[in-house]
Short mmCIF file of C-alpha atoms in Angstrom, two decimals:
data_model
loop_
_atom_site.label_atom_id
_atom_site.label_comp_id
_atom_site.label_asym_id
_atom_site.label_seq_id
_atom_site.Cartn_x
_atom_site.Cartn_y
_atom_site.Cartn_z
CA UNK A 14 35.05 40.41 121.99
CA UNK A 15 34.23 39.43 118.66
CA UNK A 16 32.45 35.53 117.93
CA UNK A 17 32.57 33.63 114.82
CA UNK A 18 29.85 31.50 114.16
CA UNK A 19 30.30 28.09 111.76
CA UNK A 20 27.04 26.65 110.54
CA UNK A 21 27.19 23.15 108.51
CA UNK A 22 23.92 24.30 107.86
CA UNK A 23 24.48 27.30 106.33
CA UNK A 24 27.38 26.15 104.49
CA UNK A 25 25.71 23.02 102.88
CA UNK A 26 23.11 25.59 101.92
CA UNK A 27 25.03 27.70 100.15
CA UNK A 28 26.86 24.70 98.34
CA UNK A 29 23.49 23.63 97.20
CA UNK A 30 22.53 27.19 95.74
CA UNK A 31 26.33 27.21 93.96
CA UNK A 32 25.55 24.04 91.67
CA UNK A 33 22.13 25.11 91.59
CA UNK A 34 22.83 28.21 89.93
CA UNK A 35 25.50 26.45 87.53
CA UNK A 36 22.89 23.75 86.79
CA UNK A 37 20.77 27.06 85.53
CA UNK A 38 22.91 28.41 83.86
CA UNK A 39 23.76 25.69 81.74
CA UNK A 40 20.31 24.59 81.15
CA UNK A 41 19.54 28.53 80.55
CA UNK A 42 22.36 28.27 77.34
CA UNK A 43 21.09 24.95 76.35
CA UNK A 44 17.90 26.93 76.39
CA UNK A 45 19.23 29.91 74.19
CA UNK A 46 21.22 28.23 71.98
CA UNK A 47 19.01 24.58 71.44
CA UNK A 48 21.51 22.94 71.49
CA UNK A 49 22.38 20.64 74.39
CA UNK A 50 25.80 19.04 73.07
CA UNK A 51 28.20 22.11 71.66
CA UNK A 52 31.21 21.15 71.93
CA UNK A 53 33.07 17.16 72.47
CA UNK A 54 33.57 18.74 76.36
CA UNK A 55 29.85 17.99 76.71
CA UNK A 56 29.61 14.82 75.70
CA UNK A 57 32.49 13.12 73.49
CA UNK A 58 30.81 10.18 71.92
CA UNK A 59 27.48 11.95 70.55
CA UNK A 60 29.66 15.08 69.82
CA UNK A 61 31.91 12.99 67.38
CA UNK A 62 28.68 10.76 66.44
CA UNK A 63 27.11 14.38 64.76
CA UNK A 64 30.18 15.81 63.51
CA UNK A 65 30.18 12.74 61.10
CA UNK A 66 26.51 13.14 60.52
CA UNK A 67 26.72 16.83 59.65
CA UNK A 68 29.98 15.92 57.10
CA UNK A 69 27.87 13.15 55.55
CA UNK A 70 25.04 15.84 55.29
CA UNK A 71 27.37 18.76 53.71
CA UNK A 72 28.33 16.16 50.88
CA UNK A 73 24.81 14.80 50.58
CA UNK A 74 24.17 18.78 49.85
CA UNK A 75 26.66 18.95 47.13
CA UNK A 76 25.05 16.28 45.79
CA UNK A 77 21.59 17.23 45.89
CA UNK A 78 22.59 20.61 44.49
CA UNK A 79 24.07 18.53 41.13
CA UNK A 80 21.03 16.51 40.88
CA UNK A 81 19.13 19.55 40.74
CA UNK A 82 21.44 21.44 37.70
CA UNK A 83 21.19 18.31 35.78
CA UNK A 84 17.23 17.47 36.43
CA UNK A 85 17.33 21.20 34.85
CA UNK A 86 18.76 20.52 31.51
CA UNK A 87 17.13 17.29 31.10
CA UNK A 88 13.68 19.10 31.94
CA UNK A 89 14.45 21.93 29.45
CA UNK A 90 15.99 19.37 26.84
CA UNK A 91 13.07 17.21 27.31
CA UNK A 92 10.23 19.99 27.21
CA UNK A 93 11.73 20.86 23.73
CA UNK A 94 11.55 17.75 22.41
CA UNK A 95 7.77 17.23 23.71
CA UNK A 96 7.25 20.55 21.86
CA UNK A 97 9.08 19.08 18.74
CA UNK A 98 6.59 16.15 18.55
CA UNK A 99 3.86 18.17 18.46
CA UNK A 100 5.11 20.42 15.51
CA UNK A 101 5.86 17.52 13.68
CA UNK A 102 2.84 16.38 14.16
CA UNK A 103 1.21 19.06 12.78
CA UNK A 104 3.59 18.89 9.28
CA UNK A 105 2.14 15.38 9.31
CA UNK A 106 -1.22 16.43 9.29
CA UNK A 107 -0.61 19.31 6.75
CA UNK A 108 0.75 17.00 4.50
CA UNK A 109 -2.06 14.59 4.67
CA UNK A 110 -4.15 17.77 3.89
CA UNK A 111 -2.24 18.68 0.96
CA UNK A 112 -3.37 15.33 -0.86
CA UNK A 113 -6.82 16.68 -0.53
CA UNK A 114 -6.90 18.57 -4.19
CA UNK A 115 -9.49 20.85 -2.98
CA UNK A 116 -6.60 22.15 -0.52
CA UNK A 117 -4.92 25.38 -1.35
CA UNK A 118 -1.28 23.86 -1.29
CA UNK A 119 0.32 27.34 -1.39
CA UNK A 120 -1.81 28.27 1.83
CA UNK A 121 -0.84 24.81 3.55
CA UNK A 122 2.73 25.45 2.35
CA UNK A 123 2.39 29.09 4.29
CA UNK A 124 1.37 27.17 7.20
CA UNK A 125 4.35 24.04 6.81
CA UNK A 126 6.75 26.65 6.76
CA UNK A 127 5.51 28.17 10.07
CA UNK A 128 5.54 25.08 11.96
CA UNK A 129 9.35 24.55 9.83
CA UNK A 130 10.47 27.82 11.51
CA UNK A 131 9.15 27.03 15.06
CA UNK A 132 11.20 24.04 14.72
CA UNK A 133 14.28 25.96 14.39
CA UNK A 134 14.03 28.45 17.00
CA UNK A 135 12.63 25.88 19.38
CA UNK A 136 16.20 23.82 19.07
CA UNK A 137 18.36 26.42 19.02
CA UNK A 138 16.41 28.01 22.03
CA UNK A 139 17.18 25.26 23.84
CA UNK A 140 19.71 26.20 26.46
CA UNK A 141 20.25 25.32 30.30
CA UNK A 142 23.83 26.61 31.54
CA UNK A 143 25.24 27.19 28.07
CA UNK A 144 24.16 24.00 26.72
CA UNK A 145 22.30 23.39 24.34
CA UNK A 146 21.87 19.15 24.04
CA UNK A 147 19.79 19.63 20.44
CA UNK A 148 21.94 21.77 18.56
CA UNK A 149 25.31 21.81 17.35
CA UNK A 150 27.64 23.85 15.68
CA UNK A 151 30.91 22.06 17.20
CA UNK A 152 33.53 20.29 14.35
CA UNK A 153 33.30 17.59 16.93
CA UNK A 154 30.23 16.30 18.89
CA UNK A 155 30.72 14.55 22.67
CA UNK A 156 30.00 10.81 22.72
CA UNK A 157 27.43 11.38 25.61
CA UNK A 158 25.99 14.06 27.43
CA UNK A 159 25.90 13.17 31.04
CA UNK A 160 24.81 14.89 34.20
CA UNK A 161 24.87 13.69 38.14
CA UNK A 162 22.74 11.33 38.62
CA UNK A 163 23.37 9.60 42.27
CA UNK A 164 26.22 8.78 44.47
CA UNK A 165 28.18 5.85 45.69
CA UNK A 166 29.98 5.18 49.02
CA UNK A 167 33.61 4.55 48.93
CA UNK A 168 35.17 2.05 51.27
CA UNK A 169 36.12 4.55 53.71
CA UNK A 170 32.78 6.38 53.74
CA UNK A 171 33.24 8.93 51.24
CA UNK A 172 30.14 10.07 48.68
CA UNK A 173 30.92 9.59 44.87
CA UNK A 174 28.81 11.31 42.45
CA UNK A 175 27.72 8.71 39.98
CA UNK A 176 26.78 9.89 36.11
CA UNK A 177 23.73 8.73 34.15
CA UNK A 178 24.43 9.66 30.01
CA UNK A 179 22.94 9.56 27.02
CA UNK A 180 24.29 9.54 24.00
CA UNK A 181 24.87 12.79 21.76
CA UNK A 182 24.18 11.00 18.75
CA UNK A 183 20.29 10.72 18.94
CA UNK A 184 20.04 14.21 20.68
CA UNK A 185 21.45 16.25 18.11
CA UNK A 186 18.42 18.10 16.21
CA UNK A 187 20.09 20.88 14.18
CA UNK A 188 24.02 20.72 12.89
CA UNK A 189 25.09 23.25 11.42
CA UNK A 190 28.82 21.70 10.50
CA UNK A 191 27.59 18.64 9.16
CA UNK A 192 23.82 18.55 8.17
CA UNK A 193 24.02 14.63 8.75
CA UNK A 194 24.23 14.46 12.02
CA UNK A 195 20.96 16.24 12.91
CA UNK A 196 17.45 14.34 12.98
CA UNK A 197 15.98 17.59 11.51
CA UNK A 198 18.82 18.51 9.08
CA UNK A 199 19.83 15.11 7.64
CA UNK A 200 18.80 13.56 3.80
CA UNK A 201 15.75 10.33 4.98
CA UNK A 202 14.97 7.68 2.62
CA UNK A 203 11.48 7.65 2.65
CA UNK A 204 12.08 3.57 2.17
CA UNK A 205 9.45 3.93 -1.33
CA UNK A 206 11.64 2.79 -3.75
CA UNK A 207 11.81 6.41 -5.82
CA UNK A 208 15.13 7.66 -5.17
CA UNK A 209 14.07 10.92 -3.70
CA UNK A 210 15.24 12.58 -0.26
CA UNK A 211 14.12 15.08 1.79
CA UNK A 212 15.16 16.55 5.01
CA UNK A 213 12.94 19.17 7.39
CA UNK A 214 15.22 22.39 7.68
CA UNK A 215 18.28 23.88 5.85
CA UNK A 216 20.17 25.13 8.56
CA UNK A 217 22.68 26.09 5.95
CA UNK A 218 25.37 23.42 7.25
CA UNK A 219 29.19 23.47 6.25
CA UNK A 220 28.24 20.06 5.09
CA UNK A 221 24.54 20.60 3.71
CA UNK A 222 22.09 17.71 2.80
CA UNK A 223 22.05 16.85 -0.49
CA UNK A 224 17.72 16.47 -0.98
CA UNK A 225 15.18 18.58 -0.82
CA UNK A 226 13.41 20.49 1.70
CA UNK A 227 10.21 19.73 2.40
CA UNK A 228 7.66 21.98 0.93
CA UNK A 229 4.49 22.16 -0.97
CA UNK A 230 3.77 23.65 -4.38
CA UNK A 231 1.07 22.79 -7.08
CA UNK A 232 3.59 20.81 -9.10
CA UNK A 233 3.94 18.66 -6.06
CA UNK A 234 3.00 15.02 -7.21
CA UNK A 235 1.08 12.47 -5.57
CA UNK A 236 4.82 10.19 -5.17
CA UNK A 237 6.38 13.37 -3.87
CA UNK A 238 3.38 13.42 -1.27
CA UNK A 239 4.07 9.80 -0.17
CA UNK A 240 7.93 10.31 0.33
CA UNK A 241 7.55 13.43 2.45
CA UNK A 242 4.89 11.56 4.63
CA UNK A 243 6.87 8.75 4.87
CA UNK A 244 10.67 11.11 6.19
CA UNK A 245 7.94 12.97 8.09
CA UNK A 246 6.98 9.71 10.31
CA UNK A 247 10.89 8.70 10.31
CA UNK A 248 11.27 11.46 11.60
CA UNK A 249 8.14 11.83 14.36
CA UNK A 250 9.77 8.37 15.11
CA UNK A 251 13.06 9.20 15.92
CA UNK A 252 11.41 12.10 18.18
CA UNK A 253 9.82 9.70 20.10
CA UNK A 254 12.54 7.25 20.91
CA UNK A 255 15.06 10.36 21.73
CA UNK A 256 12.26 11.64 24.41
CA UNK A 257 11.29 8.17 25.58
CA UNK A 258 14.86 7.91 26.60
CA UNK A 259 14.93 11.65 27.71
CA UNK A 260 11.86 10.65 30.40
CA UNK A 261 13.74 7.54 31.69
CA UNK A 262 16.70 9.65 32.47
CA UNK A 263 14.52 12.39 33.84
CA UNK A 264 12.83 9.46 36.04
CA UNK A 265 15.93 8.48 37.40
CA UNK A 266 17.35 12.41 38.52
CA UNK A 267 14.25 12.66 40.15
CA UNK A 268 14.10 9.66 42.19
CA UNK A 269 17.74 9.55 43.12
CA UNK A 270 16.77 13.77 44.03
CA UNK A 271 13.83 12.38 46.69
CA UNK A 272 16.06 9.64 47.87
CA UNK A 273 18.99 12.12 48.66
CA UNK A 274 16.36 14.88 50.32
CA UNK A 275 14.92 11.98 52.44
CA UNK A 276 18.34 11.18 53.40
CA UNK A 277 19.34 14.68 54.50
CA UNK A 278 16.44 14.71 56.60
CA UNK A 279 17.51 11.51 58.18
CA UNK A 280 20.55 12.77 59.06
CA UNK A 281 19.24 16.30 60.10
CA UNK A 282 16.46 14.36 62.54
CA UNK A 283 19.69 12.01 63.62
CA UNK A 284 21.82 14.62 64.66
CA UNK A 285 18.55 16.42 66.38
CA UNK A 286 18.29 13.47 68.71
CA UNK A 287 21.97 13.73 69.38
CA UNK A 288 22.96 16.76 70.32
CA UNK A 289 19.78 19.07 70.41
CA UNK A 290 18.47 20.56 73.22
CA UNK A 291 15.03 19.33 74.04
CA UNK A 292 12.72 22.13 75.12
CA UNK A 293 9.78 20.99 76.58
CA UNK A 294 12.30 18.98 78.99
CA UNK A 295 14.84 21.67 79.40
CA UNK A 296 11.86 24.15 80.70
CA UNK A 297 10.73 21.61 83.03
CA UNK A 298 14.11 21.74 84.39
CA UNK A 299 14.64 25.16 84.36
CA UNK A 300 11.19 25.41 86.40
CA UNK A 301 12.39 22.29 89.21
CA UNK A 302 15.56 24.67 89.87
CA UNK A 303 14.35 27.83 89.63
CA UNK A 304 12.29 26.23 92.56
CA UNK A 305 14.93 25.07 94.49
CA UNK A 306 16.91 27.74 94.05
CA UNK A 307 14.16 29.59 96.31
CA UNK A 308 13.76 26.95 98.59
CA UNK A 309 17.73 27.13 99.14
CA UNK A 310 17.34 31.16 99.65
CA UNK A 311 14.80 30.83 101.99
CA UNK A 312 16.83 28.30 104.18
CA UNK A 313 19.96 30.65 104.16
CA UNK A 314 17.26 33.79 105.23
CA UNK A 315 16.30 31.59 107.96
CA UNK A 316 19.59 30.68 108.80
CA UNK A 317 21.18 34.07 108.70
CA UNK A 318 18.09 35.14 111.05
CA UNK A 319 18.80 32.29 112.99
CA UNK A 320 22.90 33.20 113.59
CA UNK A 321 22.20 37.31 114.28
CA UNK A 322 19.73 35.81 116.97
CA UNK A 323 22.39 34.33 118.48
CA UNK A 324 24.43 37.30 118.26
CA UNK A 325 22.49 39.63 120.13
CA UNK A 326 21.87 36.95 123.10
CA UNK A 327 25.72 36.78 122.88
CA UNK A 328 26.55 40.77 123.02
#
């Protein structure tokens, strides 16, 4: 004769260990994969919540990547023109020198036409990305040069990058189609009163200047000295307004590049709180089933002990 027994006990039991061991499981992936939201079948709300987050983040990327090309060229651009300064600096000084009769003028003259020629190859080695702001060589020049320099919000969310500029015309060093346009290649007016011009390098331009190059000699007179002087400090002030302007523009890149890089952070910490699995609470949890997982084992041993008892008294 055979018996079947039917436990409520044992049943209940083994419903118990059933969700238990789904409950571990999913903790166990939440675990492996630290994330406790995958998919919108988790949790529909917080799962739509961080897909916006991470789109706003992807753009915010784009972004931050085209503040970071145009910080370049206006680091390299401005650089140059801090090393520009300097060198004409140094022709200012040389000249002042030269009025000294117990100079050598032929030796300062060696040394003006140094710091001439580091002039030159310091614009026309200035290139970031095939451009070069401080030199041209174009029939026609671009109104501005601009580069990324923010971002806007659109109505319906959307990021717009947002330019800064600066315009071409007081950037332009060196032209070699049209020696007018160039701070360094252009006929000054020392503003004396003696009719002469002079301009700081022959870049042998389509269009050349029509002065003279500055240079010293003995038959350079004590007039000539006072023109040249006077371009020279035209010129070391036109430097200085061009890389004034270069520094606010470099100010603003970087700023709006921190502001953008805290944002993405925000956004990255945002959709950690959303969707990410937290650890020290997901181990605690794994732990409290893992424990009742035993306890539930246990009960069905007993149990099953309990029923083939029953069995033999029954045979």
């Amino acid at each position: 004769m055979a018996y079947t027994i039917q436990d409520p006990a044992a049943l209940t039991a083994l419903n118990i260990m059933r969700g238990l061991g789904k409950d571990s499981d999913k903790i166990q992936q939440q675990i492996s994969s630290e994330l406790r939201i995958q998919t919108a079948a988790d949790d529909a709300t917080y799962w739509s919540y961080a897909q916006t987050l991470r789109t706003d983040g992807s753009s915010l990327k784009t972004i931050d990547d085209a503040l970071g090309l145009g910080a370049a060229k206006v680091d390299t651009t401005y650089t140059t023109m801090d090393s520009l300064i300097d060198l004409v600096s140094n022709i200012k000084a040389t000249l002042v020198s030269a009025a000294d009769p117990a100079n050598d003028r032929d030796k300062l003259n060696t040394t003006l036409q140094q710091y001439l020629s580091q002039l030159q190859s310091g614009v026309t080695g200035t290139s970031f990305s095939g451009e070069n702001w401080l030199y041209n060589n174009n029939s026609v020049i671009p109104d501005t040069r601009s580069v990324i320099g923010g971002y806007i919000r659109g109505a319906n969310g959307q990021f717009y990058p947002q330019n800064i500029s600066f315009p071409s015309s007081s950037l332009v060093m060196i032209d070699t189609r049209d020696a007018s346009k160039g701070l360094l290649t252009k006929d000054i007016d020392p503003g004396t009163g003696s009719g002469n011009q002079y301009f700081l390098l022959n870049a042998n331009s389509t269009t050349p200047a029509t002065g003279s190059q500055i240079s010293l000699s003995d038959s350079t007179t004590p007039q000539n000295l006072a023109d040249m002087q006077a371009v020279v400090e035209k010129v070391l002030s036109g430097l200085n307004t061009t890389a004034a302007g270069l520094g606010i523009m470099k100010n603003q890149v970087d700023a709006r590049s921190d502001y953008v890089n805290k944002m993405m952070d925000s956004l990255d910490t945002t959709v950690g709180a959303l969707v990410d699995t937290d650890m020290d609470e997901a181990s605690t949890r794994q732990t409290a089933i893992q424990a009742q997982l035993n306890i539930a084992t246990e009960a069905m041993n007993i149990l099953n002990n309990s029923a083939g008892n029953i069995l033999i008294l029954l045979e």
